[in-house]
Coordinates of C-alpha atoms in Angstrom, one line a residue:
Chain A
X1 CA 17.6 18.6 3.3
X2 CA 19.5 15.3 2.7
X3 CA 17.7 12.8 2.9
X4 CA 20.4 10.2 3.0
X5 CA 24.5 10.8 2.4
X6 CA 27.0 8.0 1.4
X7 CA 30.2 8.5 1.1
X8 CA 32.8 7.5 -0.4
X9 CA 30.7 8.1 -4.1
X10 CA 33.2 5.8 -6.2
X11 CA 36.5 4.4 -4.6
X12 CA 38.9 1.5 -6.0
X13 CA 40.3 -0.6 -3.6
X14 CA 43.4 -3.4 -3.6
X15 CA 41.8 -7.3 -2.7
X16 CA 42.7 -7.7 0.5
X17 CA 42.4 -4.7 2.0
X18 CA 40.5 -2.8 4.6
X19 CA 37.3 -0.2 3.8
X20 CA 34.3 0.9 5.0
X21 CA 31.8 2.8 3.5
X22 CA 30.1 5.2 5.5
X23 CA 25.8 5.8 5.8
X24 CA 24.1 9.5 7.8
X25 CA 21.2 9.7 7.5
X26 CA 18.9 13.0 9.3
X27 CA 15.1 11.7 8.8
X28 CA 15.5 9.9 12.6
X29 CA 14.3 7.1 10.9
X30 CA 14.6 3.8 13.1
X31 CA 15.3 0.7 10.7
X32 CA 18.5 1.3 8.5
X33 CA 19.5 -1.1 5.7
X34 CA 22.5 -1.8 3.4
X35 CA 22.4 -3.0 -0.2
X36 CA 24.3 -4.5 -3.6
X37 CA 23.0 -4.6 -6.7
X38 CA 25.1 -6.5 -9.1
X39 CA 23.5 -6.9 -13.0
X40 CA 21.2 -8.8 -13.5
X41 CA 20.7 -9.3 -9.8
X42 CA 18.0 -8.2 -7.8
X43 CA 18.8 -5.4 -4.3
X44 CA 20.3 -8.3 -2.3
X45 CA 20.1 -7.3 2.0
X46 CA 23.9 -7.3 3.3
X47 CA 22.5 -5.9 6.9
X48 CA 20.0 -4.1 8.5
X49 CA 19.6 -2.5 11.7
X50 CA 16.1 -2.2 13.0
X51 CA 16.9 0.4 15.4
X52 CA 19.4 1.5 17.4
X53 CA 22.2 -0.2 18.5
X54 CA 20.5 -3.7 16.8
X55 CA 21.4 -5.2 13.8
X56 CA 21.1 -8.5 12.0
X57 CA 21.7 -9.9 8.5
X58 CA 20.5 -9.7 5.2
X59 CA 20.8 -12.8 2.5
X60 CA 24.6 -12.0 1.4
X61 CA 26.1 -11.0 4.9
X62 CA 29.8 -12.4 4.7
X63 CA 33.0 -10.6 4.3
X64 CA 31.0 -7.5 5.8
X65 CA 30.0 -5.7 8.8
X66 CA 28.2 -3.8 10.2
X67 CA 27.5 -1.3 13.4
X68 CA 24.6 1.1 14.7
X69 CA 26.1 2.5 18.0
X70 CA 23.4 6.1 17.0
X71 CA 19.9 6.5 14.8
X72 CA 22.1 8.5 12.2
X73 CA 24.9 6.7 11.5
X74 CA 24.9 3.0 9.8
X75 CA 28.8 2.5 8.3
X76 CA 28.7 -1.0 6.5
X77 CA 32.9 -2.2 6.6
X78 CA 34.8 -4.7 4.7
X79 CA 37.5 -6.0 6.6
X80 CA 39.6 -8.0 3.6
X81 CA 38.1 -6.8 0.5
X82 CA 37.6 -9.1 -2.6
X83 CA 36.9 -8.9 -6.0
X84 CA 34.1 -10.7 -5.8
X85 CA 33.1 -7.4 -3.7
X86 CA 32.5 -5.8 -6.8
X87 CA 29.3 -3.9 -7.0
X88 CA 27.3 -1.1 -6.2
X89 CA 26.2 -0.4 -2.5
X90 CA 22.7 1.3 -1.6
X91 CA 22.1 2.3 2.1
X92 CA 18.7 3.0 2.9
X93 CA 16.7 4.2 5.4
X94 CA 13.0 3.6 6.7
X95 CA 10.5 5.1 9.5
X96 CA 9.6 1.4 9.5
X97 CA 9.4 -1.5 8.4
X98 CA 9.4 -2.9 5.2
X99 CA 6.6 -2.1 4.8
X100 CA 7.4 1.4 4.5
X101 CA 8.8 3.4 1.4
X102 CA 12.7 2.7 1.3
X103 CA 14.6 6.0 1.0
X104 CA 18.1 6.3 -0.4
X105 CA 20.9 7.2 -1.2
X106 CA 22.8 8.3 -4.1
X107 CA 25.1 4.7 -4.0
X108 CA 29.0 3.4 -3.6
X109 CA 30.9 2.6 -6.2
X110 CA 33.0 0.0 -5.1
X111 CA 35.6 -2.1 -7.3
X112 CA 38.3 -4.0 -5.5
X113 CA 41.3 -5.1 -7.4
Chain B
X1 CA 12.1 -20.8 -3.2
X2 CA 11.0 -17.2 -3.6
X3 CA 11.0 -15.3 -6.5
X4 CA 9.7 -11.8 -8.0
X5 CA 9.8 -12.2 -11.6
X6 CA 9.5 -9.6 -14.3
X7 CA 10.6 -8.2 -18.2
X8 CA 13.9 -7.4 -18.1
X9 CA 13.2 -4.5 -20.5
X10 CA 11.1 -3.4 -23.1
X11 CA 10.5 -0.9 -25.1
X12 CA 8.2 2.0 -25.9
X13 CA 7.2 4.9 -27.9
X14 CA 6.7 8.4 -26.8
X15 CA 3.3 9.2 -25.8
X16 CA 2.1 5.6 -25.4
X17 CA 1.0 3.3 -23.0
X18 CA 3.0 0.8 -21.3
X19 CA 2.3 -2.2 -19.0
X20 CA 4.9 -3.9 -16.6
X21 CA 4.4 -7.1 -16.1
X22 CA 5.6 -8.4 -12.2
X23 CA 4.3 -11.9 -10.9
X24 CA 5.8 -13.3 -7.5
X25 CA 6.3 -15.7 -5.1
X26 CA 6.7 -15.4 -1.3
X27 CA 6.1 -17.1 1.8
X28 CA 3.3 -14.7 2.8
X29 CA 2.5 -11.7 1.7
X30 CA 2.2 -8.5 3.0
X31 CA 2.4 -5.8 0.5
X32 CA 4.1 -4.9 -3.3
X33 CA 6.6 -2.3 -4.0
X34 CA 7.3 -0.8 -7.3
X35 CA 11.1 1.6 -7.8
X36 CA 11.9 3.7 -10.4
X37 CA 15.7 4.3 -10.7
X38 CA 17.3 6.4 -13.9
X39 CA 20.3 4.6 -15.0
X40 CA 23.7 6.1 -12.3
X41 CA 20.9 7.2 -10.1
X42 CA 19.0 4.8 -6.5
X43 CA 15.6 3.6 -6.8
X44 CA 12.9 6.7 -5.9
X45 CA 9.2 5.1 -4.3
X46 CA 6.7 4.8 -7.0
X47 CA 4.2 2.6 -5.9
X48 CA 2.8 0.4 -2.7
X49 CA 0.4 -1.9 -3.9
X50 CA -1.4 -4.5 -0.7
X51 CA -5.0 -4.6 -1.6
X52 CA -6.3 -5.5 -4.9
X53 CA -7.1 -3.3 -7.2
X54 CA -5.6 -0.5 -9.0
X55 CA -4.3 2.6 -7.4
X56 CA -3.6 6.0 -9.5
X57 CA -1.1 8.9 -9.6
X58 CA -1.1 10.7 -12.3
X59 CA 0.4 9.8 -14.5
X60 CA 1.4 5.6 -13.0
X61 CA -0.9 4.1 -11.8
X62 CA 0.2 0.3 -9.7
X63 CA -2.5 -2.9 -10.2
X64 CA -2.1 -6.1 -8.0
X65 CA -4.2 -9.2 -8.1
X66 CA -3.6 -11.1 -4.5
X67 CA -5.6 -14.6 -6.0
X68 CA -2.6 -14.7 -9.2
X69 CA 0.3 -13.2 -7.3
X70 CA 0.1 -10.4 -9.7
X71 CA 0.9 -6.8 -10.5
X72 CA 2.1 -4.3 -13.0
X73 CA 3.0 -1.5 -13.3
X74 CA 1.1 1.0 -16.1
X75 CA 2.9 4.4 -17.5
X76 CA 0.8 6.9 -19.4
X77 CA 1.2 9.2 -22.1
X78 CA 5.0 7.9 -21.8
X79 CA 8.0 10.9 -21.5
X80 CA 11.5 10.2 -22.3
X81 CA 12.8 11.1 -19.1
X82 CA 10.6 7.6 -18.0
X83 CA 13.2 5.9 -19.5
X84 CA 15.0 3.7 -16.5
X85 CA 14.9 1.5 -15.0
X86 CA 11.3 -0.2 -12.6
X87 CA 12.1 -2.3 -10.1
X88 CA 9.6 -5.0 -8.4
X89 CA 9.4 -6.2 -4.6
X90 CA 7.6 -8.1 -2.4
X91 CA 6.9 -8.3 1.5
X92 CA 7.2 -12.0 2.9
X93 CA 5.6 -13.3 5.5
X94 CA 8.6 -11.9 7.8
X95 CA 8.0 -8.4 7.0
X96 CA 10.9 -9.3 4.2
X97 CA 11.3 -8.2 0.6
X98 CA 12.3 -9.8 -1.4
X99 CA 13.5 -8.2 -5.1
X100 CA 13.1 -8.3 -8.4
X101 CA 16.0 -7.7 -11.4
X102 CA 14.3 -4.9 -12.9
X103 CA 12.8 -4.3 -16.4
X104 CA 14.5 -1.5 -17.8
X105 CA 12.2 0.6 -19.8
X106 CA 13.8 2.4 -23.6
X107 CA 11.6 5.3 -24.3
X108 CA 12.3 6.2 -28.3
X109 CA 10.9 9.1 -29.6

């Protein structure tokens, strides 16, 4: 039972490079989310998708883009990475809106130099 | 603005009881979550309260008072494995999650 799988687990990236964080779930959940987690701050929502084919902006969307071509996959792309995007990124899914339990991936630790 | 407040860090002794408080200010309210996060791992769901009162799940209980904008997580018979961060998150009127910064709980033998 995989749940949510994120890749890569960890990555060091030069500033200005393009990077895609992958997220796949096998629970057939409609809603998927991308969060970043920084020391001393709460989880901050980057982008979300309530169902395949739709996406929305969260609290901190600038510099990031997402797509939701199907139910299972929800990749997050940094078009041109900057050092302030150094963070731990979590993908999550839920079978309904934000009153449902969130299932998180194991996280992707990204360092931008 | 919307805000979730919880203590940054707490220390407790193995076998004891600890209460982690969370106060929230959200535009509207559609429930409150508690998640547990061990260092270097993903958050995992503990509880969801939408009505006032106490809900018990084994050693963990969660309490909500909507009139006071207040919740707490109660952990009994503390074990070393309970050392983790505990995240409080409120759901506002737009069904957006507002997260607190988390409370790091340190358990000492």
